Short mmCIF file of N, CA and C in Angstrom, two decimals:
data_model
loop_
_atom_site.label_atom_id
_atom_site.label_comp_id
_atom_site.label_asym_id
_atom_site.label_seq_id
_atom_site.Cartn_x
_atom_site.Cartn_y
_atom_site.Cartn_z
N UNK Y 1 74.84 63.01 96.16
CA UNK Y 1 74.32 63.68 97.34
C UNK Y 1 73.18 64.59 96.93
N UNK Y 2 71.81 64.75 98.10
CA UNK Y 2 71.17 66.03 97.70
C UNK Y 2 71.05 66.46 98.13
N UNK Y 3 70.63 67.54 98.30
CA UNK Y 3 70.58 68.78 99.19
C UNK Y 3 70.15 68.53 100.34
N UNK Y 4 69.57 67.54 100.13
CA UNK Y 4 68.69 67.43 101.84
C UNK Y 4 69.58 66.52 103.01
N UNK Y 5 70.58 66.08 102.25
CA UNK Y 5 71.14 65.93 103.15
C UNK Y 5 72.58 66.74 104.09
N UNK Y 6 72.82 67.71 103.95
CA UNK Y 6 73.68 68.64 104.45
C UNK Y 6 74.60 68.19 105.43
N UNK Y 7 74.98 67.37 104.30
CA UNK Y 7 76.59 66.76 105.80
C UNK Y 7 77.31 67.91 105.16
N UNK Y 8 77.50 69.04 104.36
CA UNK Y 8 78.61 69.39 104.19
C UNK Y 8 78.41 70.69 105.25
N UNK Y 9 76.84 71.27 105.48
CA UNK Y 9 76.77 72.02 106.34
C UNK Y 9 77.24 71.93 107.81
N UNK Y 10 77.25 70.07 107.90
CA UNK Y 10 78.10 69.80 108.93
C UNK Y 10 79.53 69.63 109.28
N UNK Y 11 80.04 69.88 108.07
CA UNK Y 11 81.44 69.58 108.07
C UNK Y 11 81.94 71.01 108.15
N UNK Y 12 81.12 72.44 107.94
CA UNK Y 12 81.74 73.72 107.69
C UNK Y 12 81.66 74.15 109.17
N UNK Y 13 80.90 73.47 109.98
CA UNK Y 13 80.66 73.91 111.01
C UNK Y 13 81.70 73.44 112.25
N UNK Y 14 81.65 72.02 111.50
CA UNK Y 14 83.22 71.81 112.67
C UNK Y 14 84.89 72.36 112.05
N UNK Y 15 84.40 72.59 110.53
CA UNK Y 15 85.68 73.17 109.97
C UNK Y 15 85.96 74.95 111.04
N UNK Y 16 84.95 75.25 111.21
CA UNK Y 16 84.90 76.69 111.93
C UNK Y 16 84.96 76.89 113.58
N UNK Y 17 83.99 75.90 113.82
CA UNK Y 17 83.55 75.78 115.55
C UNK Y 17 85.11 75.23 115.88
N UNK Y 18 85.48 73.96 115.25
CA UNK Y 18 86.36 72.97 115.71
C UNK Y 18 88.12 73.08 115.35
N UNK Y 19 88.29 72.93 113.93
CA UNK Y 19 89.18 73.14 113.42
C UNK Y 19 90.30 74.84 113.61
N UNK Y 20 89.60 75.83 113.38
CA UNK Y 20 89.50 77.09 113.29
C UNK Y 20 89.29 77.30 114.58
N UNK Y 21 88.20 77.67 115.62
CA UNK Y 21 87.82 78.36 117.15
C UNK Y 21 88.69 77.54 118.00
N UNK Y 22 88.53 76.27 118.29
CA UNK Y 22 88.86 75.72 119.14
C UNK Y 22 90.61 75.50 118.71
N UNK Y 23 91.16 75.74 117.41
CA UNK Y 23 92.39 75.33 117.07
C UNK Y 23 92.44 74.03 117.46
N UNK Y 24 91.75 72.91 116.84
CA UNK Y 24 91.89 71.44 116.42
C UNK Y 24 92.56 70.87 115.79
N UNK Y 25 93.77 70.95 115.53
CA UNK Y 25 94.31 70.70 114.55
C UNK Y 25 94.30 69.19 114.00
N UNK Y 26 93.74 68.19 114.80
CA UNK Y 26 93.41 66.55 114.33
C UNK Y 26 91.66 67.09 113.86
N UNK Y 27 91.15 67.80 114.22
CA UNK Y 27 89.45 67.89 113.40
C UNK Y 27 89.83 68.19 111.90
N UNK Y 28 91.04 69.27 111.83
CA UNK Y 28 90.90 69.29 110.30
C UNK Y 28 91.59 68.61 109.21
N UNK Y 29 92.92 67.64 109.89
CA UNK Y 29 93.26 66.93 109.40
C UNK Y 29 91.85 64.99 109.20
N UNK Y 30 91.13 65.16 109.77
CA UNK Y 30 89.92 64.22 109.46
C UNK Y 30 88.94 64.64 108.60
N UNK Y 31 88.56 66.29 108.76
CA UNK Y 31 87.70 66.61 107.53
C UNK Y 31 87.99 67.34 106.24
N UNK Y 32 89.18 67.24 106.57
CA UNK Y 32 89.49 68.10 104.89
C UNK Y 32 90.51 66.88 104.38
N UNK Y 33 90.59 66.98 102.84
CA UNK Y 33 90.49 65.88 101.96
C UNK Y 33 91.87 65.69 101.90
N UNK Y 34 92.66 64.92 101.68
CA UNK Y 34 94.04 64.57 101.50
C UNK Y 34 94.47 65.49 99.98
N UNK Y 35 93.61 66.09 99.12
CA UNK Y 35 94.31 66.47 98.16
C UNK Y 35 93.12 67.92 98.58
N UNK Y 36 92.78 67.96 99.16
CA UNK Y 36 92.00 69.80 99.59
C UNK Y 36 92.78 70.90 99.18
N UNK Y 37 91.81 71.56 98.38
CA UNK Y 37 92.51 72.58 97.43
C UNK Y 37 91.86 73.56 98.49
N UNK Y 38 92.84 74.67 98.87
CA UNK Y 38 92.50 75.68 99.75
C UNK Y 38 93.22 77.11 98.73
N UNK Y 39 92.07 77.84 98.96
CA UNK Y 39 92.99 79.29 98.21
C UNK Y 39 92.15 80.54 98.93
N UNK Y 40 92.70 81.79 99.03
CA UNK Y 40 92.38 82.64 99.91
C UNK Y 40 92.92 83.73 99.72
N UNK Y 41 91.66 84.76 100.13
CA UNK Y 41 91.99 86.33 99.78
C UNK Y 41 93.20 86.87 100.66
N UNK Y 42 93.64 85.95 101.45
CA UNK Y 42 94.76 86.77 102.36
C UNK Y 42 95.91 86.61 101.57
N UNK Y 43 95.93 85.72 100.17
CA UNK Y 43 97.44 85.69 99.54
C UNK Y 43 97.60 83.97 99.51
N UNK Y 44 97.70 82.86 100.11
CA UNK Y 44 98.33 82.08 99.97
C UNK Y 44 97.13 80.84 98.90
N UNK Y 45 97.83 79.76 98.44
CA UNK Y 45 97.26 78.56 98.13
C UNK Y 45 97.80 77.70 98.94
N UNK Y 46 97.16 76.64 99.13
CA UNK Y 46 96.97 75.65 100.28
C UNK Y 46 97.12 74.13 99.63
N UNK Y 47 97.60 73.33 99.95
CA UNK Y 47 96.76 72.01 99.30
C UNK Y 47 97.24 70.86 100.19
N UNK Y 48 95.75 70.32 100.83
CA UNK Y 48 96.05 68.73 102.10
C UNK Y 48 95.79 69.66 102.86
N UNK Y 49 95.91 68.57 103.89
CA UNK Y 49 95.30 69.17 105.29
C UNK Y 49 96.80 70.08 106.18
N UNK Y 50 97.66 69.35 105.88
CA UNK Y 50 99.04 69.84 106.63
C UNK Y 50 99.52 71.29 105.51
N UNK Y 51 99.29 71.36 104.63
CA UNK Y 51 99.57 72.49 103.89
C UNK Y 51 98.59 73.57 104.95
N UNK Y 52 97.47 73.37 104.69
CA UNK Y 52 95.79 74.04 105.50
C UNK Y 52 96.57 74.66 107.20
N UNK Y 53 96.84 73.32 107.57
CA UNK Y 53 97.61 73.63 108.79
C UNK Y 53 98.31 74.48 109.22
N UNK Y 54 99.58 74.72 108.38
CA UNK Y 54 100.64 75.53 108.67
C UNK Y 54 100.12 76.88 107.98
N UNK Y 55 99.10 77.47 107.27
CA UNK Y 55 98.07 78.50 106.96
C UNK Y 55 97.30 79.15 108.42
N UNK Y 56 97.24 77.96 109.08
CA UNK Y 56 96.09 78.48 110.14
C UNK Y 56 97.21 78.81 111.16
N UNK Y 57 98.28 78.07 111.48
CA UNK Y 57 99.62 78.49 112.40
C UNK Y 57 99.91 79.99 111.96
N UNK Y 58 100.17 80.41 110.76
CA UNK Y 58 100.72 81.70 110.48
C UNK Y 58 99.60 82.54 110.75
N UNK Y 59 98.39 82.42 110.34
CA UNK Y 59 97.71 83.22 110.91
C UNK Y 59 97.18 83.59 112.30
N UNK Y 60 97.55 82.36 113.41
CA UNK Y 60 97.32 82.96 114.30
C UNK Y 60 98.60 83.49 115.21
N UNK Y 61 99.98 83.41 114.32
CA UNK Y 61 101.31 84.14 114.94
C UNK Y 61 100.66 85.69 115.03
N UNK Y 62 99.35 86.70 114.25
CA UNK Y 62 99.21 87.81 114.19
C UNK Y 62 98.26 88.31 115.03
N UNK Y 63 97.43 86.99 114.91
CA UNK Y 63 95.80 87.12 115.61
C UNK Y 63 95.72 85.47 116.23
N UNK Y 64 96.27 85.66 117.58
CA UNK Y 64 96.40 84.19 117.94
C UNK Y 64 95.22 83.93 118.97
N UNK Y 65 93.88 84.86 118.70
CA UNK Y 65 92.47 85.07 119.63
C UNK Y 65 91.56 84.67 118.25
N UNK Y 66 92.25 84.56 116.84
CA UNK Y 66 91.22 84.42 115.65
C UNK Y 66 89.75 83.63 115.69
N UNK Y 67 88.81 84.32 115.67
CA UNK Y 67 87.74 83.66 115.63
C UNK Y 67 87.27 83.96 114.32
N UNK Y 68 86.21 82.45 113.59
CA UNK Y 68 85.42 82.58 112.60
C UNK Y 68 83.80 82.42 113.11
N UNK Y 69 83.11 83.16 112.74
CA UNK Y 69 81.69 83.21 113.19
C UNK Y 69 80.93 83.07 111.87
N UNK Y 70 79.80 81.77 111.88
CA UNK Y 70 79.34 81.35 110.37
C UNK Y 70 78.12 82.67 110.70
N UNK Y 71 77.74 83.43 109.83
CA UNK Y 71 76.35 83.94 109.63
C UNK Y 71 75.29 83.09 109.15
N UNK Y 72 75.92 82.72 108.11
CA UNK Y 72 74.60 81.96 106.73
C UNK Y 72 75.59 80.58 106.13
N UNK Y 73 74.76 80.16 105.91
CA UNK Y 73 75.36 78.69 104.96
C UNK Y 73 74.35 78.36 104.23
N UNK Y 74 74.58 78.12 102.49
CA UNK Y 74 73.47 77.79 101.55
C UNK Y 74 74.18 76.80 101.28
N UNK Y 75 73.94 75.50 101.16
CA UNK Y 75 73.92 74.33 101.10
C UNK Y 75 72.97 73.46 99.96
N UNK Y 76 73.87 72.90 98.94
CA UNK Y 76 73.40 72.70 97.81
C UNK Y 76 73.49 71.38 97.59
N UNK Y 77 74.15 70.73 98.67
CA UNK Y 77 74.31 69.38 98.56
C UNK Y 77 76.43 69.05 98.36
N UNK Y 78 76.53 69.38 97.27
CA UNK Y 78 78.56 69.15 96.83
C UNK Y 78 78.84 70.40 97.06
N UNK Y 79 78.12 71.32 96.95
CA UNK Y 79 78.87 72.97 97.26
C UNK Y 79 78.36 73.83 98.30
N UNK Y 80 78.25 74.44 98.80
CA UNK Y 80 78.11 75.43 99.68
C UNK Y 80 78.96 76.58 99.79
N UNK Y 81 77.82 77.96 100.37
CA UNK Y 81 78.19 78.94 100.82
C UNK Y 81 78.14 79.38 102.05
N UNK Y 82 79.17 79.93 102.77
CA UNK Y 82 79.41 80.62 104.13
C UNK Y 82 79.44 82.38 104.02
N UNK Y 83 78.76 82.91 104.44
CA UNK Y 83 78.43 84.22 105.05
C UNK Y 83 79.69 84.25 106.60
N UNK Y 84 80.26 85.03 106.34
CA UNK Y 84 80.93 84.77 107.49
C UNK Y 84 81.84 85.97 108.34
N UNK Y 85 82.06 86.34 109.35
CA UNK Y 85 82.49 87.59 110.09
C UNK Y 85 83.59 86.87 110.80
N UNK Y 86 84.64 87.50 110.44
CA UNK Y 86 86.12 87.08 111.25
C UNK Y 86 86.72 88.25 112.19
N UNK Y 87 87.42 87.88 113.18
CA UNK Y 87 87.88 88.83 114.09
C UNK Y 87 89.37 88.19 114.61
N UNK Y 88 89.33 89.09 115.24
CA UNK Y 88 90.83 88.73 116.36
C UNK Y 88 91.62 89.97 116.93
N UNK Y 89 92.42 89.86 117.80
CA UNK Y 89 93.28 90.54 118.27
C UNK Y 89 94.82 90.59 117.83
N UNK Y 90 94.84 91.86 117.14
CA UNK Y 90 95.90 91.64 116.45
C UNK Y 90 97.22 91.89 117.64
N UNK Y 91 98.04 91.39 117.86
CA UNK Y 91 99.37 90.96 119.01
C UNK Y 91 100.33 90.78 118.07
N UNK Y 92 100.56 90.16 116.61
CA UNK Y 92 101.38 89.77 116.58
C UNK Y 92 101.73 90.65 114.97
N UNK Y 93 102.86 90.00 114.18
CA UNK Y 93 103.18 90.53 112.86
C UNK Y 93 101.82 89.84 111.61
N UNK Y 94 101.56 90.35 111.46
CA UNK Y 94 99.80 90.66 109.92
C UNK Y 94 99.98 91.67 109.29
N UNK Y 95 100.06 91.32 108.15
CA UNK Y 95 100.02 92.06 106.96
C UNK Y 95 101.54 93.21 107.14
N UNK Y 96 102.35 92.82 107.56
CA UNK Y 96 103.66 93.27 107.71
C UNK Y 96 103.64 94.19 108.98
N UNK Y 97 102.30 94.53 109.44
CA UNK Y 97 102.48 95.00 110.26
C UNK Y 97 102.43 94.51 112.24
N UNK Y 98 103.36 94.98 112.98
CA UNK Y 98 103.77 94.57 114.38
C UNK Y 98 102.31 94.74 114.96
N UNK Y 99 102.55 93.78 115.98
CA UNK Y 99 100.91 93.43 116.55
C UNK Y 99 100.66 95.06 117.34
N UNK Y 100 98.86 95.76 117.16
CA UNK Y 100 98.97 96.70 118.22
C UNK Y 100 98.22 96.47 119.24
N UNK Y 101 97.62 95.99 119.46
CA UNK Y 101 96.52 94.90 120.69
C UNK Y 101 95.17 95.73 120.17
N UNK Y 102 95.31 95.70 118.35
CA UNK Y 102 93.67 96.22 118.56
C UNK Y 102 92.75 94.94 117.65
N UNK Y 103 91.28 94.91 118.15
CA UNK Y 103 90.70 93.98 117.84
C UNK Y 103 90.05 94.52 116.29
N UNK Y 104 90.62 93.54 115.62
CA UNK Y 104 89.98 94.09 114.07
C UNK Y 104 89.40 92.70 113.52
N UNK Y 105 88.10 92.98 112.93
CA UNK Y 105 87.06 92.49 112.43
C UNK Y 105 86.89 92.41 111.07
N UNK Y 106 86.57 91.57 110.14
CA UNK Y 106 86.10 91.82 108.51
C UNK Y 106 85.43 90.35 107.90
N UNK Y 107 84.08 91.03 107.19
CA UNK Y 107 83.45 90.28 106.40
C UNK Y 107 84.17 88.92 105.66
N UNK Y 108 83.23 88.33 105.07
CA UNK Y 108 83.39 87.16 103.89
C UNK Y 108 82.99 86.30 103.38
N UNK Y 109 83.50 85.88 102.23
CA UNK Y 109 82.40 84.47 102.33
C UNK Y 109 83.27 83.44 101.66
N UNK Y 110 82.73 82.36 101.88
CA UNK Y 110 83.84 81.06 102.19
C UNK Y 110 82.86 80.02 100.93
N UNK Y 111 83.62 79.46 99.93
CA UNK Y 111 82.56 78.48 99.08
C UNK Y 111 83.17 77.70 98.61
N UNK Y 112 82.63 76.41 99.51
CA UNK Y 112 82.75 74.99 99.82
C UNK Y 112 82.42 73.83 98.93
N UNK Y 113 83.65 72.71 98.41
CA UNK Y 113 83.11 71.58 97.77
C UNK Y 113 83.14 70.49 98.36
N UNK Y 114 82.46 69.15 98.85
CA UNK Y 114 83.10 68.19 99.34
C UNK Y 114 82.73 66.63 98.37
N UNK Y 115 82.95 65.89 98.91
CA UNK Y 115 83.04 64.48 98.44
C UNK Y 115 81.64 63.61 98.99
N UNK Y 116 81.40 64.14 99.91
CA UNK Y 116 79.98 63.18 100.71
C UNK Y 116 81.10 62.79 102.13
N UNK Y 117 81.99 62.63 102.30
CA UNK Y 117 82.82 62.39 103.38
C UNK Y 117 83.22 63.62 104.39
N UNK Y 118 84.53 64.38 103.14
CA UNK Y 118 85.10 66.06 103.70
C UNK Y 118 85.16 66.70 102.63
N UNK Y 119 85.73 67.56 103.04
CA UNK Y 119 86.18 69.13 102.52
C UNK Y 119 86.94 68.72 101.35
N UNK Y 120 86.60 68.91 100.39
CA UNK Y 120 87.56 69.19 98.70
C UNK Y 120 87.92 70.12 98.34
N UNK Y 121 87.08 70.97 98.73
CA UNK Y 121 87.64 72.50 98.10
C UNK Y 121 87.37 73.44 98.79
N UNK Y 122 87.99 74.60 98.86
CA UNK Y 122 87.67 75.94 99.63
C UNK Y 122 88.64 76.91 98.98
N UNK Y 123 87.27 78.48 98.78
CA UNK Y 123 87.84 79.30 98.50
C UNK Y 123 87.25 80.44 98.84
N UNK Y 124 87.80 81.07 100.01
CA UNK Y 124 88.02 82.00 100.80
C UNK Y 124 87.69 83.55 100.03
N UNK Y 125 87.10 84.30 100.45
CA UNK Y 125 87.03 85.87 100.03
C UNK Y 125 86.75 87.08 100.98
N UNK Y 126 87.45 87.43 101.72
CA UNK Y 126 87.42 87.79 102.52
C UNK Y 126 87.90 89.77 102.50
N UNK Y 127 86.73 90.93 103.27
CA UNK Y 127 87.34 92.12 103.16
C UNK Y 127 88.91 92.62 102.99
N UNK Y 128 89.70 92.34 102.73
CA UNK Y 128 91.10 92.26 102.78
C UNK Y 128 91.09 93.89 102.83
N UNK Y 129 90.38 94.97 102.20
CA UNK Y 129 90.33 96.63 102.28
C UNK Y 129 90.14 96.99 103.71
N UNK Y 130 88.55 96.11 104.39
CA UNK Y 130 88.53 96.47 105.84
C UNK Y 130 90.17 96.27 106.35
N UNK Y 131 90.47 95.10 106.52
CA UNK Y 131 91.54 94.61 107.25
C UNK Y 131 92.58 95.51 106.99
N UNK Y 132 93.33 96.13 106.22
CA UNK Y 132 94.05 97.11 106.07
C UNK Y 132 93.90 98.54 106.61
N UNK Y 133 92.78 98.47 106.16
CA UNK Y 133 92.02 99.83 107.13
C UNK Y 133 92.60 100.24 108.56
N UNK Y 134 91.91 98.92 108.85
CA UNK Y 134 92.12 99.07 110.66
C UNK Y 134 93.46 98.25 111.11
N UNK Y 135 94.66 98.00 110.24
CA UNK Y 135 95.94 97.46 110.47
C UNK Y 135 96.61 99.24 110.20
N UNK Y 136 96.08 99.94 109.39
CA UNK Y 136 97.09 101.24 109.24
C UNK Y 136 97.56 101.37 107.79
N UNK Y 137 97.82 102.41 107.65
CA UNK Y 137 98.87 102.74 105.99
C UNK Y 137 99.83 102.31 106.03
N UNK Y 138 100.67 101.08 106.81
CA UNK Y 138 102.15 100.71 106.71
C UNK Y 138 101.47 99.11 106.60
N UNK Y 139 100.10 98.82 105.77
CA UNK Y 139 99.68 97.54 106.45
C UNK Y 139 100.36 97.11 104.81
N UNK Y 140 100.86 96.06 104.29
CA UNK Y 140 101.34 95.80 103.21
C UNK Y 140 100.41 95.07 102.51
N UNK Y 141 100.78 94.66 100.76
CA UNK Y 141 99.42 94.24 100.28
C UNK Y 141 99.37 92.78 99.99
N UNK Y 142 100.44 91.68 100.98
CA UNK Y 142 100.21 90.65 100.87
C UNK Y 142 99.86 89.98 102.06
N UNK Y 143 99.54 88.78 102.28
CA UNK Y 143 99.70 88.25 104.00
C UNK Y 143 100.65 87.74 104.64
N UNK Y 144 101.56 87.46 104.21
CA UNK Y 144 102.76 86.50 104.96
C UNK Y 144 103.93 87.91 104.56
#
């Protein structure tokens, strides 16, 4: 692959717009890879699309309004980077703590491998300090 062709910029975009916003759960079982290594600043490792799955279920038991908003994507052809601002309404149990209906927001960046097809790899980095911040001092220091 080379750079110029940016299917992977297209694949981060339905991984986010589709998979993620819209809660698709057949978009991301088509673009992420049967052996997709997923790992992430909120605490868990991931691997396949149904592992990925039940990741995105728990997270929205806390923040079930979760939106991902891409800023930037550098696109290198097999790898890529996402600039990226996450939000939601926290309602439910996150970070040990009971939902309070407040909307909390935090940075990140997301860096992407694929195959020329989907998604191979992803690894997540995300403010995890903001997010505690605005969850409270009873917010605990893992995600699940």
């Amino acid at each position: 692959m080379n750079g110029s062709d940016k299917y992977l910029t297209r694949l981060i975009e339905r991984f986010y717009h589709e998979a993620w916003n819209a809660k698709d759960e057949a978009c991301a079982r088509e673009i992420l890879h049967k052996d997709f290594d997923f790992r992430g600043s909120l605490g868990p490792v991931r691997t396949g699309p149904e592992g990925f799955i039940q990741y995105m279920r728990e997270l929205w038991v806390g923040l079930p309004d979760f939106r991902c908003d891409i800023v930037e994507v550098v696109d290198t052809g097999d790898s890529a980077a996402a600039r990226m601002k996450f939000s939601g309404t926290h309602k439910g149990l996150f970070y040990g703590v009971p939902g309070t209906g407040k909307m909390i927001e935090w940075a990140g960046g997301a860096f992407f491998k694929g195959d020329g097809r989907q998604i191979t790899e992803l690894w997540v980095l995300g403010d995890i300090d903001a997010v505690k911040r605005q969850l409270g001092p009873s917010a605990r220091s893992d995600f699940v």
